[in-house]
Tab-separated table of N, CA and C in Angstrom:
chain	number	residue	atom	x	y	z
H	352	MET	N	-9.056	-7.113	-38.743
H	352	MET	CA	-8.509	-6.605	-37.548
H	352	MET	C	-7.237	-5.628	-37.794
H	353	SER	N	-7.212	-4.430	-37.148
H	353	SER	CA	-5.946	-3.690	-37.679
H	353	SER	C	-4.982	-4.114	-36.848
H	354	ASN	N	-3.705	-3.682	-37.147
H	354	ASN	CA	-2.432	-4.034	-36.627
H	354	ASN	C	-2.564	-3.652	-34.994
H	355	ASP	N	-2.945	-2.328	-34.984
H	355	ASP	CA	-2.949	-1.934	-33.556
H	355	ASP	C	-3.775	-2.797	-32.498
H	356	LEU	N	-4.984	-3.191	-32.823
H	356	LEU	CA	-5.817	-4.196	-32.282
H	356	LEU	C	-5.010	-5.537	-32.017
H	357	LYS	N	-4.504	-6.080	-32.894
H	357	LYS	CA	-3.590	-7.206	-32.827
H	357	LYS	C	-2.577	-6.929	-31.743
H	358	LYS	N	-1.825	-6.125	-31.847
H	358	LYS	CA	-0.791	-5.684	-30.793
H	358	LYS	C	-1.432	-5.696	-29.251
H	359	ILE	N	-2.582	-5.003	-29.123
H	359	ILE	CA	-3.346	-5.144	-27.832
H	359	ILE	C	-3.615	-6.382	-27.361
H	360	ASN	N	-4.218	-7.109	-28.226
H	360	ASN	CA	-4.559	-8.559	-28.069
H	360	ASN	C	-3.424	-9.381	-27.619
H	361	LYS	N	-2.278	-9.127	-28.236
H	361	LYS	CA	-1.156	-10.177	-27.785
H	361	LYS	C	-0.828	-9.613	-26.455
H	362	LYS	N	-0.784	-8.269	-26.210
H	362	LYS	CA	-0.183	-7.783	-24.779
H	362	LYS	C	-1.254	-8.490	-23.625
H	363	ASN	N	-2.614	-8.383	-23.964
H	363	ASN	CA	-3.691	-8.924	-23.006
H	363	ASN	C	-3.461	-10.492	-22.846
H	364	SER	N	-3.258	-11.142	-24.086
H	364	SER	CA	-3.125	-12.644	-23.809
H	364	SER	C	-1.886	-13.094	-23.052
H	365	ARG	N	-0.654	-12.304	-23.221
H	365	ARG	CA	0.357	-12.445	-22.285
H	365	ARG	C	0.092	-12.189	-20.788
H	366	ARG	N	-0.819	-11.225	-20.515
H	366	ARG	CA	-1.182	-11.087	-19.032
H	366	ARG	C	-1.946	-11.907	-18.614
H	367	ILE	N	-2.729	-12.525	-19.325
H	367	ILE	CA	-3.698	-13.622	-18.897
H	367	ILE	C	-3.128	-14.869	-18.748
H	368	ASN	N	-2.052	-15.241	-19.424
H	368	ASN	CA	-1.129	-16.284	-19.343
H	368	ASN	C	-0.379	-16.331	-18.289
H	369	GLY	N	-0.119	-15.288	-17.588
H	369	GLY	CA	0.688	-15.251	-16.473
H	369	GLY	C	2.147	-14.980	-16.520
H	370	SER	N	2.706	-14.686	-17.565
H	370	SER	CA	3.936	-14.265	-18.046
H	370	SER	C	4.369	-13.059	-17.447
H	371	GLN	N	3.537	-11.971	-17.363
H	371	GLN	CA	3.623	-10.674	-16.767
H	371	GLN	C	3.370	-10.855	-15.295
H	372	GLU	N	3.917	-9.822	-14.540
H	372	GLU	CA	3.772	-9.447	-13.210
H	372	GLU	C	2.322	-9.184	-12.620
H	373	PRO	N	1.933	-9.459	-11.455
H	373	PRO	CA	0.512	-9.320	-11.179
H	373	PRO	C	0.136	-7.658	-11.444
H	374	LYS	N	-1.184	-7.420	-11.612
H	374	LYS	CA	-1.514	-5.881	-11.801
H	374	LYS	C	-1.516	-5.152	-10.366
H	375	PHE	N	-0.736	-4.288	-10.267
H	375	PHE	CA	-0.736	-3.203	-9.192
H	375	PHE	C	-1.731	-2.168	-9.225
H	376	VAL	N	-2.407	-1.690	-8.139
H	376	VAL	CA	-3.042	-0.667	-8.108
H	376	VAL	C	-2.348	0.340	-7.309
H	377	GLU	N	-2.385	1.662	-7.985
H	377	GLU	CA	-1.541	2.795	-7.285
H	377	GLU	C	-2.608	3.832	-6.717
H	378	ARG	N	-2.568	4.398	-5.595
H	378	ARG	CA	-3.340	5.458	-5.117
H	378	ARG	C	-2.384	6.570	-4.616
H	379	LEU	N	-2.751	7.813	-5.096
H	379	LEU	CA	-1.864	8.842	-4.622
H	379	LEU	C	-2.414	9.456	-3.277
H	380	ILE	N	-1.796	9.468	-2.219
H	380	ILE	CA	-2.146	10.101	-0.995
H	380	ILE	C	-1.841	11.501	-0.977
H	381	LYS	N	-0.931	12.167	-1.543
H	381	LYS	CA	-0.621	13.612	-1.247
H	381	LYS	C	0.544	13.839	-2.317
H	382	ILE	N	0.380	15.259	-2.850
H	382	ILE	CA	1.364	15.745	-3.578
H	382	ILE	C	1.620	17.244	-2.942
H	383	SER	N	2.831	17.302	-2.694
H	383	SER	CA	3.277	18.574	-1.960
H	383	SER	C	4.224	19.260	-2.730
H	384	ARG	N	4.195	20.653	-2.709
H	384	ARG	CA	5.194	21.543	-3.262
H	384	ARG	C	6.224	21.746	-2.271
H	385	VAL	N	7.466	21.558	-2.413
H	385	VAL	CA	8.528	21.871	-1.438
H	385	VAL	C	9.580	22.789	-2.287
H	386	SER	N	10.245	23.684	-1.330
H	386	SER	CA	11.106	24.467	-1.938
H	386	SER	C	12.389	24.311	-1.098
H	387	LYS	N	13.419	24.630	-1.850
H	387	LYS	CA	14.915	24.538	-1.280
H	387	LYS	C	15.479	25.912	-1.538
H	388	VAL	N	15.731	26.693	-0.409
H	388	VAL	CA	16.536	27.987	-0.586
H	388	VAL	C	17.892	27.843	-0.728
H	389	THR	N	18.526	28.404	-1.850
H	389	THR	CA	19.838	28.182	-2.227
H	389	THR	C	20.349	29.698	-2.680
H	390	LYS	N	21.529	29.797	-2.761
H	390	LYS	CA	22.265	31.096	-2.952
H	390	LYS	C	21.420	31.693	-4.221
H	391	GLY	N	20.997	31.155	-5.171
H	391	GLY	CA	20.543	31.745	-6.393
H	391	GLY	C	19.067	32.026	-6.199
H	392	GLY	N	18.620	31.394	-4.990
H	392	GLY	CA	16.903	31.752	-4.986
H	392	GLY	C	16.401	30.440	-4.418
H	393	LYS	N	15.163	30.387	-4.668
H	393	LYS	CA	14.308	29.087	-4.365
H	393	LYS	C	14.135	28.265	-5.449
H	394	LYS	N	14.243	26.860	-5.180
H	394	LYS	CA	14.247	25.858	-6.108
H	394	LYS	C	13.142	24.940	-5.671
H	395	LEU	N	12.049	25.102	-6.482
H	395	LEU	CA	10.787	24.305	-6.266
H	395	LEU	C	11.096	22.981	-6.782
H	396	SER	N	10.291	21.986	-6.041
H	396	SER	CA	10.119	20.500	-6.711
H	396	SER	C	8.862	20.036	-5.745
H	397	PHE	N	8.632	18.741	-6.248
H	397	PHE	CA	7.357	18.384	-5.846
H	397	PHE	C	7.551	16.813	-5.107
H	398	ARG	N	6.871	16.650	-3.991
H	398	ARG	CA	7.021	15.394	-3.310
H	398	ARG	C	5.732	14.568	-3.370
H	399	ALA	N	5.916	13.381	-3.877
H	399	ALA	CA	4.536	12.458	-3.963
H	399	ALA	C	4.753	11.419	-2.873
H	400	ILE	N	3.453	11.029	-2.167
H	400	ILE	CA	3.427	9.882	-1.585
H	400	ILE	C	2.300	8.856	-1.949
H	401	VAL	N	2.765	7.863	-2.401
H	401	VAL	CA	2.043	6.890	-3.232
H	401	VAL	C	1.913	5.478	-2.391
H	402	VAL	N	0.656	4.877	-2.515
H	402	VAL	CA	0.320	3.576	-1.946
H	402	VAL	C	0.242	2.577	-3.226
H	403	ILE	N	0.983	1.534	-3.142
H	403	ILE	CA	0.798	0.766	-4.341
H	403	ILE	C	0.502	-0.709	-3.770
H	404	GLY	N	-0.328	-1.635	-4.309
H	404	GLY	CA	-0.749	-2.860	-4.003
H	404	GLY	C	-1.606	-3.694	-4.846
H	405	ASP	N	-1.831	-4.955	-4.570
H	405	ASP	CA	-2.298	-5.871	-5.571
H	405	ASP	C	-3.726	-6.185	-5.150
H	406	GLU	N	-4.186	-5.595	-4.075
H	406	GLU	CA	-5.723	-5.730	-3.537
H	406	GLU	C	-5.884	-7.210	-3.233
H	407	ASN	N	-4.611	-7.991	-2.791
H	407	ASN	CA	-4.835	-9.478	-2.537
H	407	ASN	C	-3.820	-9.690	-1.459
H	408	GLY	N	-3.410	-8.783	-0.562
H	408	GLY	CA	-2.560	-9.011	0.524
H	408	GLY	C	-1.266	-8.438	0.371
H	409	LYS	N	-0.816	-7.525	-0.855
H	409	LYS	CA	0.503	-7.108	-0.882
H	409	LYS	C	0.106	-5.388	-1.061
H	410	VAL	N	1.025	-4.748	-0.041
H	410	VAL	CA	0.999	-3.342	-0.166
H	410	VAL	C	2.268	-2.689	0.224
H	411	GLY	N	2.589	-1.399	-0.283
H	411	GLY	CA	3.757	-0.660	-0.024
H	411	GLY	C	3.524	0.804	-0.227
H	412	VAL	N	4.272	1.522	0.463
H	412	VAL	CA	4.207	3.170	0.674
H	412	VAL	C	5.622	3.460	-0.089
H	413	GLY	N	5.414	4.575	-1.098
H	413	GLY	CA	6.657	5.049	-1.546
H	413	GLY	C	6.500	6.408	-1.525
H	414	VAL	N	7.610	7.157	-1.272
H	414	VAL	CA	7.839	8.678	-1.454
H	414	VAL	C	8.872	8.996	-2.360
H	415	ALA	N	8.734	10.081	-2.893
H	415	ALA	CA	9.724	10.584	-3.690
H	415	ALA	C	9.524	12.198	-4.274
H	416	LYS	N	10.668	12.800	-4.544
H	416	LYS	CA	10.839	14.047	-4.933
H	416	LYS	C	11.223	14.151	-6.421
H	417	ALA	N	10.642	15.270	-7.016
H	417	ALA	CA	11.216	15.397	-8.494
H	417	ALA	C	10.802	16.833	-8.876
H	418	ASP	N	11.356	17.361	-9.928
H	418	ASP	CA	11.177	18.679	-10.414
H	418	ASP	C	9.539	18.982	-11.051
H	419	ASP	N	9.142	17.792	-11.392
H	419	ASP	CA	7.588	18.093	-11.658
H	419	ASP	C	6.888	16.883	-11.203
H	420	VAL	N	5.491	17.102	-11.239
H	420	VAL	CA	4.410	16.161	-10.508
H	420	VAL	C	4.677	14.863	-11.117
H	421	VAL	N	4.538	14.566	-12.572
H	421	VAL	CA	4.702	13.357	-13.160
H	421	VAL	C	5.875	12.355	-12.917
H	422	ASN	N	7.123	12.803	-12.722
H	422	ASN	CA	8.273	12.153	-12.466
H	422	ASN	C	8.294	11.767	-10.920
H	423	ALA	N	7.802	12.682	-10.096
H	423	ALA	CA	7.701	12.452	-8.813
H	423	ALA	C	6.745	11.260	-8.391
H	424	PHE	N	5.630	11.197	-9.149
H	424	PHE	CA	4.666	10.144	-9.057
H	424	PHE	C	5.263	8.765	-9.554
H	425	LYS	N	5.996	8.788	-10.668
H	425	LYS	CA	6.816	7.575	-11.106
H	425	LYS	C	7.749	7.239	-10.098
H	426	LYS	N	8.466	8.082	-9.619
H	426	LYS	CA	9.516	7.758	-8.609
H	426	LYS	C	8.917	7.029	-7.392
H	427	ALA	N	7.970	7.815	-6.890
H	427	ALA	CA	7.315	7.215	-5.716
H	427	ALA	C	6.722	5.924	-5.942
H	428	LYS	N	5.947	5.536	-7.303
H	428	LYS	CA	5.619	4.318	-7.472
H	428	LYS	C	6.573	3.297	-7.341
H	429	ALA	N	7.867	3.448	-8.007
H	429	ALA	CA	9.103	2.627	-8.127
H	429	ALA	C	9.583	2.437	-6.685
H	430	ASP	N	9.412	3.440	-5.720
H	430	ASP	CA	9.791	3.315	-4.248
H	430	ASP	C	8.719	2.298	-3.329
H	431	GLY	N	7.406	2.414	-3.850
H	431	GLY	CA	6.586	1.540	-3.158
H	431	GLY	C	6.694	0.280	-3.559
H	432	ARG	N	7.052	0.098	-4.824
H	432	ARG	CA	7.458	-1.498	-5.342
H	432	ARG	C	8.561	-2.056	-4.534
H	433	LYS	N	9.522	-1.235	-4.269
H	433	LYS	CA	10.608	-1.730	-3.534
H	433	LYS	C	10.128	-2.225	-2.147
H	434	ASN	N	9.317	-1.538	-1.722
H	434	ASN	CA	9.082	-1.545	-0.064
H	434	ASN	C	7.618	-2.413	0.146
H	435	LEU	N	7.330	-3.350	-0.826
H	435	LEU	CA	6.192	-4.087	-0.763
H	435	LEU	C	6.126	-5.083	0.382
H	436	ILE	N	5.144	-5.216	1.248
H	436	ILE	CA	4.900	-6.313	2.221
H	436	ILE	C	3.828	-7.144	1.987
H	437	LYS	N	3.835	-8.421	2.452
H	437	LYS	CA	2.656	-9.337	2.311
H	437	LYS	C	2.006	-9.506	3.591
H	438	LEU	N	0.933	-9.392	3.503
H	438	LEU	CA	0.034	-9.661	4.787
H	438	LEU	C	-1.057	-10.639	4.763
H	439	PRO	N	-1.398	-11.327	5.826
H	439	PRO	CA	-2.475	-12.433	5.916
H	439	PRO	C	-3.817	-11.824	5.862
H	440	ILE	N	-4.712	-12.286	5.032
H	440	ILE	CA	-6.089	-11.705	4.990
H	440	ILE	C	-7.040	-13.034	5.200
H	441	THR	N	-7.931	-12.792	6.230
H	441	THR	CA	-8.887	-13.923	6.405
H	441	THR	C	-9.876	-14.132	5.217
H	442	LYS	N	-10.778	-15.331	5.461
H	442	LYS	CA	-11.858	-15.470	4.348
H	442	LYS	C	-12.960	-14.342	4.396
H	443	SER	N	-13.142	-13.562	5.523
H	443	SER	CA	-14.121	-12.502	5.346
H	443	SER	C	-13.329	-11.231	4.900
H	444	LEU	N	-12.227	-11.090	4.257
H	444	LEU	CA	-11.381	-10.082	3.915
H	444	LEU	C	-11.249	-9.055	5.035
H	445	SER	N	-10.838	-9.588	6.235
H	445	SER	CA	-10.468	-8.859	7.278
H	445	SER	C	-9.051	-9.277	7.834
H	446	ILE	N	-8.666	-8.512	8.781
H	446	ILE	CA	-7.367	-9.144	9.301
H	446	ILE	C	-7.395	-9.986	10.504
H	447	PRO	N	-6.374	-10.755	10.776
H	447	PRO	CA	-6.751	-12.039	11.867
H	447	PRO	C	-6.967	-11.742	13.295
H	448	HIS	N	-6.169	-10.373	13.569
H	448	HIS	CA	-6.410	-10.219	15.089
H	448	HIS	C	-6.170	-8.724	15.190
H	449	ASP	N	-6.510	-8.171	16.468
H	449	ASP	CA	-6.020	-6.664	16.787
H	449	ASP	C	-4.565	-6.488	16.531
H	450	VAL	N	-4.375	-5.277	16.107
H	450	VAL	CA	-2.870	-5.012	16.018
H	450	VAL	C	-2.640	-3.570	16.074
H	451	VAL	N	-1.431	-3.147	16.580
H	451	VAL	CA	-1.008	-1.527	16.721
H	451	VAL	C	0.315	-1.292	16.006
H	452	GLY	N	0.373	-0.278	15.299
H	452	GLY	CA	1.229	0.083	14.628
H	452	GLY	C	1.867	1.462	14.952
H	453	ASN	N	3.077	1.786	15.194
H	453	ASN	CA	3.692	3.037	15.591
H	453	ASN	C	4.778	3.362	14.511
H	454	PHE	N	4.855	4.718	14.305
H	454	PHE	CA	5.932	5.184	13.185
H	454	PHE	C	5.910	6.863	13.853
H	455	GLY	N	7.011	7.069	14.266
H	455	GLY	CA	7.183	8.547	14.599
H	455	GLY	C	6.186	8.870	15.760
H	456	ALA	N	5.483	10.148	15.712
H	456	ALA	CA	4.492	10.194	16.721
H	456	ALA	C	3.080	9.732	16.237
H	457	CYS	N	3.023	8.982	15.460
H	457	CYS	CA	1.635	8.353	14.995
H	457	CYS	C	1.675	6.811	15.594
H	458	LYS	N	0.329	6.749	15.976
H	458	LYS	CA	-0.007	5.396	16.458
H	458	LYS	C	-1.313	5.002	15.599
H	459	VAL	N	-1.281	3.789	15.179
H	459	VAL	CA	-2.591	3.244	14.404
H	459	VAL	C	-3.131	2.058	15.084
H	460	ILE	N	-4.245	1.934	15.426
H	460	ILE	CA	-4.871	0.678	16.111
H	460	ILE	C	-5.775	-0.042	14.938
H	461	MET	N	-5.602	-1.128	14.849
H	461	MET	CA	-6.523	-1.917	13.891
H	461	MET	C	-7.293	-2.899	14.491
H	462	ARG	N	-8.674	-3.160	14.196
H	462	ARG	CA	-9.351	-4.443	14.669
H	462	ARG	C	-10.000	-4.914	13.497
H	463	PRO	N	-10.070	-6.294	13.705
H	463	PRO	CA	-10.926	-7.046	12.486
H	463	PRO	C	-12.508	-6.628	12.576
H	464	SER	N	-13.249	-6.680	11.857
H	464	SER	CA	-14.578	-6.437	11.735
H	464	SER	C	-15.495	-7.456	11.110
H	465	ILE	N	-16.545	-7.391	11.297
H	465	ILE	CA	-17.611	-8.483	10.776
H	465	ILE	C	-17.758	-8.274	9.212
H	466	GLU	N	-18.060	-9.175	8.614
H	466	GLU	CA	-18.371	-9.042	7.114
H	466	GLU	C	-19.465	-8.314	6.701
H	467	GLY	N	-19.128	-7.293	5.899
H	467	GLY	CA	-20.125	-6.293	5.387
H	467	GLY	C	-20.049	-4.866	6.001
H	468	SER	N	-19.125	-4.905	7.157
H	468	SER	CA	-18.891	-3.638	7.757
H	468	SER	C	-18.098	-2.434	6.912
H	469	GLY	N	-17.227	-2.874	5.889
H	469	GLY	CA	-16.529	-2.127	5.187
H	469	GLY	C	-15.260	-1.741	6.013
H	470	VAL	N	-14.505	-0.712	5.183
H	470	VAL	CA	-13.319	-0.197	5.941
H	470	VAL	C	-13.623	1.120	6.680
H	471	ILE	N	-13.595	0.920	7.913
H	471	ILE	CA	-13.872	2.238	8.934
H	471	ILE	C	-12.702	2.775	9.390
H	472	ALA	N	-12.076	3.628	8.646
H	472	ALA	CA	-10.738	4.479	8.730
H	472	ALA	C	-10.550	5.614	8.286
H	473	GLY	N	-9.732	6.261	8.432
H	473	GLY	CA	-9.697	7.694	7.935
H	473	GLY	C	-8.338	8.060	7.185
H	474	GLY	N	-8.241	8.957	6.251
H	474	GLY	CA	-6.949	9.423	5.776
H	474	GLY	C	-6.327	8.240	5.085
H	475	ALA	N	-4.768	8.454	5.260
H	475	ALA	CA	-3.829	7.617	4.678
H	475	ALA	C	-4.021	6.283	5.103
H	476	VAL	N	-4.641	5.873	6.329
H	476	VAL	CA	-4.843	4.509	6.750
H	476	VAL	C	-5.975	3.693	5.969
H	477	ARG	N	-6.894	4.545	5.573
H	477	ARG	CA	-8.000	3.980	4.676
H	477	ARG	C	-7.432	3.542	3.435
H	478	ILE	N	-6.573	4.445	2.746
H	478	ILE	CA	-6.180	4.040	1.467
H	478	ILE	C	-5.251	2.942	1.466
H	479	VAL	N	-4.370	2.733	2.466
H	479	VAL	CA	-3.383	1.579	2.660
H	479	VAL	C	-4.158	0.416	2.871
H	480	LEU	N	-5.204	0.465	3.477
H	480	LEU	CA	-6.238	-0.779	3.785
H	480	LEU	C	-6.976	-1.191	2.581
H	481	GLU	N	-7.201	-0.340	1.854
H	481	GLU	CA	-8.248	-0.619	0.727
H	481	GLU	C	-7.156	-1.036	-0.374
H	482	VAL	N	-5.980	-0.508	-0.783
H	482	VAL	CA	-5.085	-1.080	-1.664
H	482	VAL	C	-4.466	-2.454	-1.234
H	483	ALA	N	-4.569	-2.766	0.054
H	483	ALA	CA	-4.000	-3.845	0.488
H	483	ALA	C	-5.102	-5.191	0.258
H	484	GLY	N	-6.418	-4.802	-0.030
H	484	GLY	CA	-7.344	-5.691	-0.148
H	484	GLY	C	-8.327	-5.938	0.925
H	485	VAL	N	-7.901	-5.369	2.026
H	485	VAL	CA	-8.807	-5.481	3.425
H	485	VAL	C	-9.978	-4.786	3.223
H	486	LYS	N	-11.100	-5.562	3.258
H	486	LYS	CA	-12.477	-4.871	3.287
H	486	LYS	C	-13.313	-4.703	4.359
H	487	ASN	N	-13.056	-5.486	5.589
H	487	ASN	CA	-13.717	-5.218	6.725
H	487	ASN	C	-12.871	-5.063	7.930
H	488	VAL	N	-12.715	-4.020	8.339
H	488	VAL	CA	-11.603	-3.494	9.429
H	488	VAL	C	-12.013	-2.229	10.238
H	489	ILE	N	-11.822	-2.078	11.168
H	489	ILE	CA	-11.911	-0.985	12.010
H	489	ILE	C	-10.603	-0.499	12.451
H	490	ALA	N	-10.286	0.993	11.980
H	490	ALA	CA	-8.964	1.415	12.302
H	490	ALA	C	-8.984	2.901	12.950
H	491	LYS	N	-8.138	3.121	13.845
H	491	LYS	CA	-8.177	4.622	14.390
H	491	LYS	C	-6.601	5.090	14.505
H	492	GLN	N	-6.568	6.191	14.028
H	492	GLN	CA	-5.263	6.907	14.196
H	492	GLN	C	-5.146	7.868	15.363
H	493	LEU	N	-4.194	7.831	16.069
H	493	LEU	CA	-3.979	8.581	17.214
H	493	LEU	C	-2.590	9.255	17.264
H	494	GLY	N	-2.378	10.491	17.661
H	494	GLY	CA	-1.172	11.195	17.615
H	494	GLY	C	-1.242	12.206	16.577
H	495	SER	N	-0.357	12.254	15.709
H	495	SER	CA	-0.044	13.074	14.635
H	495	SER	C	-0.983	13.064	13.388
H	496	ASN	N	-1.400	14.080	12.720
H	496	ASN	CA	-2.152	13.923	11.354
H	496	ASN	C	-1.303	13.911	10.251
H	497	ASN	N	-0.111	13.648	10.460
H	497	ASN	CA	0.932	13.537	9.188
H	497	ASN	C	0.657	12.419	8.353
H	498	LEU	N	0.263	12.777	6.994
H	498	LEU	CA	-0.248	11.687	6.247
H	498	LEU	C	0.892	10.525	6.005
H	499	LEU	N	2.144	10.922	5.777
H	499	LEU	CA	3.120	10.160	5.601
H	499	LEU	C	3.445	9.083	6.686
H	500	ASN	N	3.463	9.843	7.895
H	500	ASN	CA	3.804	8.771	9.180
H	500	ASN	C	2.556	7.882	9.307
H	501	ASN	N	1.238	8.440	9.079
H	501	ASN	CA	0.111	7.446	9.203
H	501	ASN	C	0.140	6.370	8.404
H	502	ALA	N	0.709	6.608	7.224
H	502	ALA	CA	0.725	5.350	6.008
H	502	ALA	C	1.759	4.350	6.598
H	503	ARG	N	2.887	5.077	7.288
H	503	ARG	CA	3.983	3.920	7.473
H	503	ARG	C	3.644	3.450	8.775
H	504	ALA	N	2.764	4.038	9.692
H	504	ALA	CA	2.265	3.372	10.968
H	504	ALA	C	1.532	2.268	10.500
H	505	SER	N	0.611	2.231	9.550
H	505	SER	CA	-0.242	1.463	9.290
H	505	SER	C	0.509	0.220	8.351
H	506	ILE	N	1.406	0.561	7.614
H	506	ILE	CA	2.385	-0.488	7.171
H	506	ILE	C	3.060	-1.262	8.441
H	507	CYS	N	3.552	-0.598	9.302
H	507	CYS	CA	3.976	-1.259	10.626
H	507	CYS	C	3.102	-2.182	11.193
H	508	ALA	N	1.895	-1.846	11.283
H	508	ALA	CA	0.710	-2.557	11.983
H	508	ALA	C	0.569	-3.700	11.116
H	509	LEU	N	0.402	-3.660	9.751
H	509	LEU	CA	-0.016	-4.756	8.929
H	509	LEU	C	1.296	-5.751	8.779
H	510	LYS	N	2.634	-5.247	9.007
H	510	LYS	CA	3.643	-6.049	9.189
H	510	LYS	C	3.572	-7.167	10.386
H	511	ASN	N	2.929	-6.665	11.401
H	511	ASN	CA	3.024	-7.346	12.638
H	511	ASN	C	1.909	-8.323	12.856
H	512	LEU	N	1.041	-8.526	11.555
H	512	LEU	CA	-0.075	-9.511	11.478
H	512	LEU	C	0.610	-11.038	11.324
H	513	THR	N	0.005	-11.810	12.151
H	513	THR	CA	0.314	-13.174	11.964
H	513	THR	C	-0.773	-14.138	11.745
H	514	THR	N	-0.679	-15.408	11.284
H	514	THR	CA	-1.534	-16.293	11.363
H	514	THR	C	-1.556	-17.450	12.366
H	515	LYS	N	-2.487	-18.171	12.643
H	515	LYS	CA	-2.589	-19.358	13.640
H	515	LYS	C	-1.234	-20.300	13.181
H	516	SER	N	-1.190	-20.519	12.081
H	516	SER	CA	-0.046	-21.719	11.690
H	516	SER	C	1.112	-21.014	11.654
H	517	GLN	N	1.559	-19.867	11.703
H	517	GLN	CA	2.729	-18.938	11.795
H	517	GLN	C	3.072	-19.095	13.413
H	518	VAL	N	2.192	-18.924	14.006
H	518	VAL	CA	2.257	-18.776	15.722
H	518	VAL	C	2.644	-20.235	16.046
H	519	ALA	N	1.954	-21.240	15.675
H	519	ALA	CA	2.320	-22.502	15.954
H	519	ALA	C	3.401	-23.057	15.803
H	520	LYS	N	3.830	-22.694	14.371
H	520	LYS	CA	5.193	-23.079	14.003
H	520	LYS	C	6.262	-22.551	14.812
H	521	LYS	N	6.239	-21.153	15.066
H	521	LYS	CA	7.036	-20.438	16.042
H	521	LYS	C	7.155	-21.019	17.501
H	522	ARG	N	6.156	-21.479	17.749
H	522	ARG	CA	6.099	-22.322	19.278
H	522	ARG	C	6.349	-23.759	19.140
H	523	ASN	N	6.584	-24.232	17.936
H	523	ASN	CA	6.843	-25.825	17.803
H	523	ASN	C	5.624	-26.613	18.319
H	524	LEU	N	4.440	-26.159	17.848
H	524	LEU	CA	3.289	-26.960	18.282
H	524	LEU	C	2.598	-27.315	16.959
H	525	ASP	N	1.826	-28.331	17.308
H	525	ASP	CA	0.914	-28.662	16.142
H	525	ASP	C	-0.494	-27.861	16.174
H	526	LEU	N	-0.993	-27.534	14.822
H	526	LEU	CA	-2.314	-26.827	15.036
H	526	LEU	C	-3.366	-27.342	15.600
H	527	LYS	N	-3.449	-28.556	15.677
H	527	LYS	CA	-4.389	-29.417	16.175
H	527	LYS	C	-4.223	-29.400	17.838
């Protein structure tokens, strides 16, 4: 075995043993070219909107600007890691109950769905749900078609999800 393969195997064995952080999936929602008009002319930069998650109940949305696309993507990924949220997922890989999320002029409605129906959603909401690991859900976005605001509205909706045990604990009740 060559030295390169030995190094790769050592890296993989570390990941399997759990000493490294969990593997995150990054999905790009949009790259925009934005310009700032200054005294000397126009300054072009790029804005990236990225969704990052582990497909097991953690998801975050990141936004960043940079002079080139690669740096914008890296910065947005780092921003998404800072804004990770944890959400409850049922055994059928759905959400526990109906939920509504608002951000700006955007409103996102999510409903649990039966197993095998898939993610029925559009645009940024679909990407957020897939990266979060939700497989069976129906979602509708109302209001604006702004991709960033719809992604953030879906994050707000997912933040509002609770389980039966969380509600029982909040009300000081037994689950039985």
